[in-house]
Short mmCIF file of C-alpha atoms in Angstrom, two decimals:
data_model
loop_
_atom_site.label_atom_id
_atom_site.label_comp_id
_atom_site.label_asym_id
_atom_site.label_seq_id
_atom_site.Cartn_x
_atom_site.Cartn_y
_atom_site.Cartn_z
CA MET A 10 52.31 54.26 139.21
CA LYS A 11 53.73 57.91 139.56
CA ILE A 12 53.70 60.12 136.67
CA SER A 13 54.18 63.52 136.45
CA GLU A 14 55.56 65.90 134.07
CA THR A 15 59.20 65.98 135.89
CA THR A 16 59.30 61.77 135.08
CA SER A 17 62.19 60.96 132.27
CA TYR A 18 62.05 57.82 129.99
CA PRO A 19 64.65 56.38 128.26
CA HIS A 20 62.40 56.47 125.17
CA PRO A 21 60.59 59.49 123.68
CA VAL A 22 57.03 60.34 125.13
CA LEU A 23 54.71 62.53 123.30
CA ALA A 24 53.29 65.21 125.81
CA PRO A 25 52.26 68.92 126.16
CA TRP A 26 54.97 69.60 128.71
CA SER A 27 57.99 67.53 126.22
CA THR A 28 59.47 68.15 123.68
CA ASP A 29 60.43 64.53 123.04
CA VAL A 30 58.26 64.40 120.19
CA GLU A 31 58.14 67.56 118.23
CA GLY A 32 54.88 68.53 115.95
CA SER A 33 52.59 66.40 117.27
CA THR A 34 49.49 66.58 119.19
CA PHE A 35 47.55 64.27 122.09
CA LEU A 36 45.25 65.71 124.13
CA SER A 37 42.01 64.17 125.49
CA GLU A 38 38.64 65.32 126.25
CA LEU A 39 37.10 63.72 129.04
CA ASN A 40 33.43 64.12 130.04
CA LEU A 41 32.07 62.44 133.14
CA ARG A 42 28.54 61.81 133.78
CA GLU A 43 27.14 60.29 137.38
CA ASP A 44 24.08 58.66 138.27
CA GLY A 45 23.98 59.58 141.78
CA ALA A 46 20.82 57.13 141.95
CA ALA A 47 22.51 54.10 141.31
CA GLN A 48 26.43 55.68 142.64
CA GLN A 49 27.30 54.95 138.86
CA VAL A 50 29.61 56.76 137.05
CA ASP A 51 30.01 56.74 133.04
CA ILE A 52 33.65 58.30 131.42
CA HIS A 53 33.43 59.16 127.87
CA CYS A 54 37.14 60.27 126.26
CA GLU A 55 37.52 62.05 122.14
CA VAL A 56 41.22 62.00 121.44
CA THR A 57 42.88 64.12 119.59
CA LEU A 58 46.10 62.43 118.11
CA ASP A 59 47.81 63.11 114.84
CA GLN A 60 51.20 61.30 115.44
CA PRO A 61 51.21 58.59 112.73
CA THR A 62 53.40 56.49 114.04
CA ILE A 63 51.49 55.95 117.32
CA VAL A 64 48.17 56.18 115.53
CA SER A 65 49.16 53.19 113.48
CA LEU A 66 50.05 51.14 116.40
CA ILE A 67 46.95 51.71 118.26
CA GLU A 68 45.19 50.49 114.89
CA ARG A 69 46.92 47.28 114.93
CA GLY A 70 46.85 46.80 118.24
CA ASP A 71 50.22 46.69 119.47
CA ALA A 72 49.33 50.15 121.64
CA ALA A 73 46.16 51.12 123.47
CA PHE A 74 44.69 54.38 124.77
CA GLY A 75 43.01 54.76 128.11
CA CYS A 76 43.37 56.54 131.22
CA PHE A 77 45.22 55.68 134.47
CA ILE A 78 42.90 56.30 137.46
CA THR A 79 43.44 56.38 141.03
CA CYS A 80 40.55 56.93 143.60
CA VAL A 81 41.73 57.46 147.03
CA SER A 82 38.51 56.89 148.87
CA THR A 83 37.86 53.64 147.63
CA GLY A 84 41.18 52.65 146.81
CA PHE A 85 40.58 52.27 142.97
CA ARG A 86 43.63 52.06 140.88
CA ARG A 87 43.39 50.85 137.29
CA MET A 88 44.70 51.60 133.40
CA GLN A 89 41.41 51.68 131.72
CA PRO A 90 41.51 51.10 128.55
CA PHE A 91 39.25 53.06 125.95
CA GLY A 92 38.31 53.15 122.68
CA PHE A 93 39.82 55.15 119.86
CA PRO A 94 39.81 57.85 119.37
CA SER A 95 36.59 58.07 120.93
CA GLY A 96 35.15 55.51 123.88
CA SER A 97 33.31 55.43 127.18
CA HIS A 98 33.39 53.00 129.78
CA GLN A 99 30.79 52.57 132.55
CA PHE A 100 32.43 52.02 136.12
CA ALA A 101 30.91 49.18 138.93
CA PRO A 102 28.10 51.67 141.37
CA GLY A 103 30.73 52.76 144.25
CA ALA A 104 34.01 52.47 142.16
CA LEU A 105 34.66 56.23 142.22
CA LEU A 106 33.65 58.56 144.78
CA GLY A 107 35.31 61.94 145.97
CA ARG A 108 38.38 63.01 144.29
CA VAL A 109 39.22 61.07 140.93
CA LEU A 110 42.42 61.41 139.15
CA LEU A 111 42.34 60.43 135.88
CA ARG A 112 45.86 60.60 133.40
CA PRO A 113 45.29 59.78 129.55
CA MET A 114 47.89 57.72 128.12
CA VAL A 115 48.85 55.44 125.05
CA TRP A 116 51.10 52.17 126.22
CA ALA A 117 52.64 49.20 124.29
CA LEU A 118 50.53 46.12 124.28
CA ARG A 119 53.13 43.74 122.21
CA PRO A 120 56.96 44.46 122.13
CA ILE A 121 57.81 47.05 119.46
CA PRO A 122 60.85 47.09 117.97
CA ALA A 123 63.04 49.93 116.82
CA TYR A 124 60.70 52.67 118.01
CA ARG A 125 61.76 56.02 116.77
CA PRO A 126 58.85 57.86 115.64
CA ALA A 127 58.92 61.11 113.07
CA GLY A 128 59.75 64.45 114.90
CA THR A 129 61.97 62.64 117.89
CA HIS A 130 64.43 64.72 119.08
CA ALA A 131 68.65 64.22 118.71
CA GLU A 132 69.21 63.18 121.92
CA PHE A 133 67.17 59.78 121.09
CA SER A 134 69.50 59.28 118.28
CA SER A 135 69.19 55.74 117.82
CA PRO A 136 65.48 53.38 117.54
CA ILE A 137 64.83 51.88 120.60
CA ASP A 138 62.96 48.99 121.34
CA ILE A 139 60.05 49.07 123.90
CA ASP A 140 58.69 46.81 125.52
CA PRO A 141 54.71 45.95 126.80
CA GLY A 142 53.30 48.50 129.14
CA GLN A 143 56.12 50.92 127.99
CA ILE A 144 54.19 54.44 127.69
CA LEU A 145 54.17 56.39 124.42
CA ALA A 146 52.02 59.29 124.76
CA LEU A 147 50.56 61.28 127.87
CA ASP A 148 48.23 64.29 128.45
CA ASP A 149 47.68 66.45 131.24
CA GLU A 150 46.38 64.82 134.40
CA LEU A 151 42.36 65.48 134.49
CA ARG A 152 41.26 65.95 138.95
CA VAL A 153 37.62 65.48 138.94
CA ASP A 154 35.15 65.08 141.91
CA VAL A 155 32.33 62.11 141.74
CA LEU A 156 29.76 63.57 144.23
CA ARG A 157 28.89 60.92 146.85
CA PRO A 158 25.53 59.79 147.15
CA PRO A 159 23.13 61.13 150.11
CA LEU A 160 23.62 58.27 152.98
CA PRO A 161 20.51 56.29 153.81
CA SER A 162 18.13 58.00 156.71
CA ILE A 163 19.72 56.11 159.98
CA GLU A 164 16.67 57.19 162.21
CA SER A 165 14.27 55.76 159.75
CA ILE A 166 15.43 52.11 160.75
CA PHE A 167 14.65 52.85 164.20
CA GLU A 168 11.08 52.83 165.89
CA ILE A 169 10.48 53.49 169.47
CA PHE A 170 8.21 51.86 171.88
CA ALA A 171 6.68 52.70 175.19
CA SER A 172 6.91 49.39 177.73
CA GLN A 173 5.45 48.61 180.77
CA GLU A 174 8.32 45.87 181.37
CA VAL A 175 11.19 48.07 181.07
CA ALA A 176 12.57 50.86 183.80
CA ASP A 177 12.52 54.29 182.92
CA GLY A 178 15.70 55.59 182.21
CA GLU A 179 16.80 52.00 180.43
CA PHE A 180 15.94 50.90 177.43
CA GLU A 181 16.11 47.44 175.38
CA ILE A 182 16.64 46.37 172.08
CA ASP A 183 15.70 44.06 169.41
CA LEU A 184 17.03 43.32 165.88
CA SER A 185 14.39 40.66 164.94
CA GLY A 186 12.33 42.42 162.93
CA ASP A 187 12.38 44.59 159.93
CA ARG A 188 13.54 47.73 161.89
CA ILE A 189 15.69 48.32 165.31
CA ASN A 190 13.42 48.38 167.87
CA ILE A 191 13.77 50.29 170.99
CA TYR A 192 11.69 49.58 174.02
CA MET A 193 11.94 52.00 177.06
CA GLY A 194 9.51 52.90 180.09
CA GLU A 195 6.95 55.35 179.36
CA ALA A 196 7.83 58.56 180.97
CA THR A 197 11.65 58.10 178.90
CA PHE A 198 9.24 57.64 175.64
CA SER A 199 7.18 60.64 176.57
CA LEU A 200 10.32 62.40 177.14
CA VAL A 201 12.51 61.23 174.10
CA GLN A 202 9.41 61.33 171.60
CA GLY A 203 9.90 65.01 172.95
CA LEU A 204 13.05 66.35 172.28
CA ARG A 205 13.08 64.53 168.69
CA GLN A 206 10.33 66.66 167.96
CA THR A 207 11.50 70.38 169.31
CA THR A 208 14.92 71.57 167.27
CA GLU A 209 18.25 69.92 165.95
CA THR A 210 19.86 70.84 168.84
CA SER A 211 17.53 68.83 170.98
CA ARG A 212 17.59 66.13 168.51
CA ALA A 213 21.34 65.75 169.20
CA VAL A 214 20.73 65.14 172.98
CA VAL A 215 18.38 61.89 171.63
CA MET A 216 21.35 61.02 169.56
CA ASN A 217 24.28 61.00 172.34
CA ALA A 218 22.07 59.71 175.23
CA LEU A 219 20.06 57.03 173.14
CA PHE A 220 21.16 56.23 169.85
CA VAL A 221 25.03 55.98 170.46
CA PRO A 222 24.92 53.22 172.56
CA VAL A 223 22.15 51.29 170.40
CA VAL A 224 24.43 51.90 167.21
CA MET A 225 27.17 50.76 169.09
CA GLU A 226 25.33 47.27 170.09
CA VAL A 227 24.10 46.93 166.23
CA LEU A 228 27.92 47.01 165.31
CA GLN A 229 28.81 44.80 167.92
CA GLN A 230 26.29 42.12 167.05
CA ILE A 231 27.10 42.06 163.55
CA ALA A 232 30.46 42.00 163.92
CA ALA A 233 29.71 38.57 165.62
CA GLY A 234 27.82 37.36 163.73
CA GLY A 235 26.06 39.65 160.48
CA GLU A 236 24.46 36.62 158.57
CA GLN A 237 21.68 36.26 161.43
CA PHE A 238 20.39 39.94 160.04
CA THR A 239 20.93 39.81 156.17
CA GLN A 240 16.68 39.60 156.13
CA CYS A 241 15.95 41.85 158.44
CA ARG A 242 14.79 44.99 156.33
CA TRP A 243 17.13 47.19 158.44
CA PHE A 244 20.07 45.59 157.69
CA GLU A 245 20.84 46.79 153.91
CA PRO A 246 20.52 50.60 154.88
CA PHE A 247 22.73 50.22 157.80
CA GLN A 248 25.02 48.19 155.74
CA LYS A 249 25.58 50.59 152.87
CA ARG A 250 25.67 53.71 154.92
CA SER A 251 28.77 51.71 156.77
CA GLU A 252 30.37 51.00 153.04
CA LEU A 253 29.94 54.59 151.92
CA LEU A 254 31.49 55.83 155.28
CA ASP A 255 34.26 53.23 155.25
CA ILE A 256 33.10 51.24 158.21
CA ASP A 257 34.34 47.88 158.56
CA LEU A 258 31.09 45.70 159.95
CA LYS A 259 33.52 42.71 160.41
CA ALA A 260 35.81 44.88 162.70
CA PRO A 261 34.02 48.05 164.16
CA VAL A 262 35.76 50.26 166.34
CA LEU A 263 32.41 50.85 168.57
CA LEU A 264 32.46 54.24 169.79
CA SER A 265 33.90 56.29 167.12
CA ASP A 266 32.18 53.75 164.31
CA ALA A 267 29.00 54.60 165.93
CA GLN A 268 29.43 58.58 166.19
CA VAL A 269 30.83 58.51 162.32
CA MET A 270 27.03 56.81 161.30
CA LEU A 271 25.31 59.08 163.58
CA GLY A 272 26.97 62.25 161.81
CA LEU A 273 29.15 62.68 164.67
CA PRO A 274 26.25 64.05 167.18
CA PHE A 275 28.11 65.82 169.80
CA GLN A 276 28.66 68.63 167.50
CA GLY A 277 25.13 68.95 167.92
CA LEU A 278 25.34 69.09 171.64
CA GLY A 279 28.18 72.00 171.15
CA ARG A 280 25.21 74.17 169.17
CA LEU A 281 22.77 73.57 172.04
CA ILE A 282 25.79 74.55 174.83
CA ASP A 283 26.13 77.71 172.24
CA GLU A 284 22.46 78.86 172.13
CA GLU A 285 22.02 78.44 175.70
CA ASP A 286 25.14 80.75 176.41
CA ASN A 287 23.22 83.26 174.18
CA GLU A 288 20.58 83.05 176.49
CA ASP A 289 21.43 83.73 179.16
CA ASP A 290 23.23 86.79 177.46
#
């Protein structure tokens, strides 16, 4: 549904920018309440509407008040009814994230014969039959930003072990446990642990050299049959992070998705190079 202040209708529509219906007011106050932990959003509406014909239609159940809601990030698009003159709606967890557009409106639920509310402009000289779904009143569009919840930690699902059975400079992974276990030679293990515990930029080196190929392998194995990992404790935070980052676990793009999962660690390498250049100067 595409609605703007320049849209024209074959029948009178009450709106702040329109003279179709004069002498009446339609205003909506929307309050957003977020529960970040549950990734849930509630919207509460308070409506000011003093056009008696439209109010009567709502009260009889021939029309409804609500909002047309659009969220690009999640693909949510819905004409959502609200109570009148006030009401609330609780949305499913994760349904609304990022930029959300809300357009308050009143629309017909049933056929309305000979519609011509008081104050109708003279250009609508004759009453008009209204079909279900047609808009009777519009308010200004509201834009809100729903905060994305903090992403589940990615490093917390990995555990690194030294192993005499793995050659230095190589690593192996095991996805069958509570965490994703990474095995490597003892010298490599000492180097990785040292880099992880120094600076943020040195951690980026570990992210690229170790975690990028590991995450690529995890993505590939999940795509080949993720059901086998659903009982592993690491799978839920991995899956949740994928959902929040719009990564399709059934058809991942391994290299780019692995970098997105890890927060684009090559940016950290860029900072490391800049630091070294400054030290040389």
